[in-house]
mmCIF file of C-alpha atoms in Angstrom:
data_model
loop_
_atom_site.group_PDB
_atom_site.id
_atom_site.type_symbol
_atom_site.label_atom_id
_atom_site.label_comp_id
_atom_site.label_asym_id
_atom_site.label_seq_id
_atom_site.Cartn_x
_atom_site.Cartn_y
_atom_site.Cartn_z
ATOM 1 C CA MET Q 1 0.018 0.015 0.050
ATOM 2 C CA GLY Q 2 1.409 3.301 -0.983
ATOM 3 C CA ASN Q 3 1.946 6.414 1.125
ATOM 4 C CA ALA Q 4 -1.010 8.248 -0.631
ATOM 5 C CA ALA Q 5 -3.318 5.269 0.050
ATOM 6 C CA LYS Q 6 -2.518 5.191 3.754
ATOM 7 C CA LYS Q 7 -3.150 8.978 4.037
ATOM 8 C CA LEU Q 8 -6.658 8.452 2.498
ATOM 9 C CA VAL Q 9 -7.453 5.530 4.589
ATOM 10 C CA ILE Q 10 -6.541 7.539 7.776
ATOM 11 C CA SER Q 11 -8.248 10.496 6.530
ATOM 12 C CA GLY Q 12 -11.354 8.394 5.868
ATOM 13 C CA ILE Q 13 -11.235 6.899 9.380
ATOM 14 C CA ILE Q 14 -10.900 10.504 10.962
ATOM 15 C CA ILE Q 15 -13.955 11.636 8.819
ATOM 16 C CA LEU Q 16 -16.033 8.717 10.158
ATOM 17 C CA ILE Q 17 -14.994 9.253 13.746
ATOM 18 C CA THR Q 18 -15.861 13.035 13.533
ATOM 19 C CA ILE Q 19 -19.248 12.283 11.895
ATOM 20 C CA LEU Q 20 -20.153 9.586 14.534
ATOM 21 C CA LEU Q 21 -19.084 12.151 17.435
ATOM 22 C CA LEU Q 22 -21.210 14.907 15.978
ATOM 23 C CA SER Q 23 -24.282 12.666 15.713
ATOM 24 C CA ILE Q 24 -23.962 11.633 19.164
ATOM 25 C CA SER Q 25 -23.535 15.280 20.409
ATOM 26 C CA ILE Q 26 -26.476 16.272 18.538
ATOM 27 C CA HIS Q 27 -28.519 13.493 19.873
ATOM 28 C CA PHE Q 28 -27.744 14.648 23.439
ATOM 29 C CA MET Q 29 -28.240 18.205 22.783
ATOM 30 C CA PHE Q 30 -31.807 17.647 21.670
ATOM 31 C CA ARG Q 31 -32.910 14.700 23.954
ATOM 32 C CA GLY Q 32 -30.799 15.593 26.854
ATOM 33 C CA PRO Q 33 -29.452 13.079 29.538
ATOM 34 C CA ALA Q 34 -31.300 9.971 30.511
ATOM 35 C CA ALA Q 35 -33.055 9.837 33.845
ATOM 36 C CA PRO Q 36 -31.417 7.604 36.358
ATOM 37 C CA PHE Q 37 -32.341 3.908 36.402
ATOM 38 C CA PHE Q 38 -33.422 4.131 39.995
ATOM 39 C CA VAL Q 39 -33.146 6.259 43.028
ATOM 40 C CA ILE Q 40 -33.251 5.030 46.616
ATOM 41 C CA HIS Q 41 -34.646 7.457 49.224
ATOM 42 C CA ASN Q 42 -34.063 6.583 52.900
ATOM 43 C CA HIS Q 43 -36.783 8.448 54.809
ATOM 44 C CA ASP Q 44 -36.214 6.757 58.038
ATOM 45 C CA ILE Q 45 -34.203 8.186 61.002
ATOM 46 C CA ILE Q 46 -31.949 5.273 61.024
ATOM 47 C CA SER Q 47 -29.472 3.685 58.413
ATOM 48 C CA HIS Q 48 -30.493 0.773 56.329
ATOM 49 C CA GLU Q 49 -28.753 -1.767 54.204
ATOM 50 C CA VAL Q 50 -30.676 -2.102 50.761
ATOM 51 C CA THR Q 51 -29.920 -4.687 48.162
ATOM 52 C CA VAL Q 52 -31.495 -4.106 44.775
ATOM 53 C CA GLU Q 53 -31.652 -6.643 42.166
ATOM 54 C CA VAL Q 54 -33.147 -6.006 38.683
ATOM 55 C CA PHE Q 55 -33.975 -8.516 36.097
ATOM 56 C CA ASP Q 56 -34.934 -8.170 32.450
ATOM 57 C CA HIS Q 57 -38.118 -10.034 30.997
ATOM 58 C CA ASN Q 58 -36.000 -13.141 30.594
ATOM 59 C CA SER Q 59 -35.100 -13.114 34.295
ATOM 60 C CA LYS Q 60 -31.578 -12.145 33.248
ATOM 61 C CA PRO Q 61 -29.953 -10.188 36.097
ATOM 62 C CA ILE Q 62 -28.969 -6.532 35.352
ATOM 63 C CA VAL Q 63 -28.202 -5.081 38.706
ATOM 64 C CA ASN Q 64 -27.401 -7.013 41.924
ATOM 65 C CA GLU Q 65 -25.885 -4.457 44.390
ATOM 66 C CA THR Q 66 -26.056 -3.607 48.003
ATOM 67 C CA TYR Q 67 -25.983 -0.020 49.354
ATOM 68 C CA ASN Q 68 -25.956 1.370 52.985
ATOM 69 C CA LEU Q 69 -28.103 4.362 53.237
ATOM 70 C CA GLU Q 70 -27.661 6.968 55.914
ATOM 71 C CA PRO Q 71 -30.886 8.583 57.474
ATOM 72 C CA HIS Q 72 -32.636 10.956 55.066
ATOM 73 C CA ARG Q 73 -30.181 10.233 52.313
ATOM 74 C CA ASP Q 74 -30.535 9.295 48.670
ATOM 75 C CA PHE Q 75 -28.698 7.054 46.243
ATOM 76 C CA THR Q 76 -28.900 7.350 42.513
ATOM 77 C CA LYS Q 77 -28.056 4.562 40.109
ATOM 78 C CA ARG Q 78 -27.313 5.458 36.483
ATOM 79 C CA ARG Q 79 -28.820 3.303 33.791
ATOM 80 C CA PRO Q 80 -26.420 0.587 32.900
ATOM 81 C CA LEU Q 81 -25.295 0.404 29.261
ATOM 82 C CA SER Q 82 -27.330 -2.711 28.626
ATOM 83 C CA VAL Q 83 -30.347 -0.807 29.631
ATOM 84 C CA ARG Q 84 -29.527 2.231 27.762
ATOM 85 C CA LEU Q 85 -28.835 0.115 24.544
ATOM 86 C CA ASN Q 86 -31.843 -2.180 25.043
ATOM 87 C CA ARG Q 87 -35.337 -1.315 23.867
ATOM 88 C CA GLU Q 88 -36.838 -3.384 26.593
ATOM 89 C CA LYS Q 89 -39.328 -1.785 28.831
ATOM 90 C CA GLU Q 90 -40.361 -4.119 31.618
ATOM 91 C CA TYR Q 91 -37.999 -4.928 34.595
ATOM 92 C CA THR Q 92 -38.456 -6.821 37.754
ATOM 93 C CA PHE Q 93 -37.035 -4.962 40.929
ATOM 94 C CA LYS Q 94 -36.443 -7.134 43.924
ATOM 95 C CA VAL Q 95 -35.646 -4.805 46.867
ATOM 96 C CA THR Q 96 -34.400 -6.137 50.171
ATOM 97 C CA MET Q 97 -34.076 -3.941 53.287
ATOM 98 C CA ASP Q 98 -31.853 -5.150 56.230
ATOM 99 C CA LYS Q 99 -32.018 -8.694 54.939
ATOM 100 C CA GLN Q 100 -35.596 -8.885 56.324
ATOM 101 C CA ILE Q 101 -38.079 -7.139 54.163
ATOM 102 C CA THR Q 102 -38.430 -7.612 50.557
ATOM 103 C CA ASN Q 103 -40.585 -5.990 47.798
ATOM 104 C CA ILE Q 104 -40.741 -7.646 44.386
ATOM 105 C CA SER Q 105 -42.282 -5.297 41.654
ATOM 106 C CA THR Q 106 -42.444 -5.496 38.003
ATOM 107 C CA MET Q 107 -42.191 -2.024 36.667
ATOM 108 C CA GLU Q 108 -42.483 -0.538 33.109
ATOM 109 C CA ILE Q 109 -39.907 2.014 32.089
ATOM 110 C CA PRO Q 110 -41.227 3.367 28.923
ATOM 111 C CA GLY Q 111 -38.696 5.898 27.966
ATOM 112 C CA ARG Q 112 -35.441 7.726 28.967
ATOM 113 C CA LYS Q 113 -37.172 10.129 31.004
ATOM 114 C CA THR Q 114 -38.885 7.621 33.329
ATOM 115 C CA SER Q 115 -37.144 6.291 36.544
ATOM 116 C CA VAL Q 116 -38.015 4.032 39.399
ATOM 117 C CA ASN Q 117 -38.153 5.529 42.900
ATOM 118 C CA ILE Q 118 -37.373 3.134 45.714
ATOM 119 C CA ARG Q 119 -38.623 4.715 49.053
ATOM 120 C CA LEU Q 120 -37.798 3.302 52.546
ATOM 121 C CA TYR Q 121 -40.281 4.081 55.291
ATOM 122 C CA THR Q 122 -42.397 6.641 53.230
ATOM 123 C CA LYS Q 123 -44.885 8.241 55.463
ATOM 124 C CA SER Q 124 -48.484 8.989 54.347
ATOM 125 C CA GLY Q 125 -48.520 12.344 52.635
ATOM 126 C CA GLU Q 126 -44.878 12.274 51.259
ATOM 127 C CA THR Q 127 -45.724 10.641 48.042
ATOM 128 C CA ILE Q 128 -48.990 8.961 48.370
ATOM 129 C CA PRO Q 129 -52.465 10.441 49.109
ATOM 130 C CA TYR Q 130 -52.810 11.593 52.813
ATOM 131 C CA ASN Q 131 -54.391 9.207 55.100
ATOM 132 C CA PRO Q 132 -53.913 9.749 58.970
ATOM 133 C CA ASN Q 133 -54.559 6.033 59.711
ATOM 134 C CA ARG Q 134 -51.766 4.735 57.289
ATOM 135 C CA GLU Q 135 -48.341 3.874 58.946
ATOM 136 C CA ALA Q 136 -45.083 4.299 57.307
ATOM 137 C CA ILE Q 137 -44.582 1.896 54.198
ATOM 138 C CA PRO Q 138 -41.194 -0.011 54.633
ATOM 139 C CA ILE Q 139 -40.457 -0.258 50.872
ATOM 140 C CA LEU Q 140 -42.519 1.695 48.213
ATOM 141 C CA VAL Q 141 -41.339 1.120 44.587
ATOM 142 C CA GLU Q 142 -42.906 3.474 42.110
ATOM 143 C CA ILE Q 143 -42.446 4.999 38.689
ATOM 144 C CA VAL Q 144 -41.509 8.689 38.236
ATOM 145 C CA GLU Q 145 -41.380 10.810 35.208
ATOM 146 C CA TRP Q 146 -38.323 13.382 34.917
ATOM 147 C CA MET Q 147 -38.837 16.586 33.071
#
């Protein structure tokens, strides 16, 4: 291969990379960043250990991680690459708190601006309609739409 041919191949590769980067930049400029995959909110006055397992529609594990949340703190999990690239919309969340209380919920995440909120000890009136007779809910899993 001659020197001129090598320069032509290198120039072509540089042009392709430039076009790819430009198209990705334009994509994010108009659509904005994706919402987090999930957010854990600890509304309690004590710390909790939370294990979050997420499975796709084929029961393939996507996330299996344990977090220690201090009182009144949040944890945000970015969307894994497999979720960002996949068109799947239905996921099963298995949330276990302090190795004792478990909530299993199947959630539909229809788009990039939709996320899952995992709330520990949510009190009536915080995210659900007020009811003075309702006690705090140990684990509440819900869908939230980001603007």
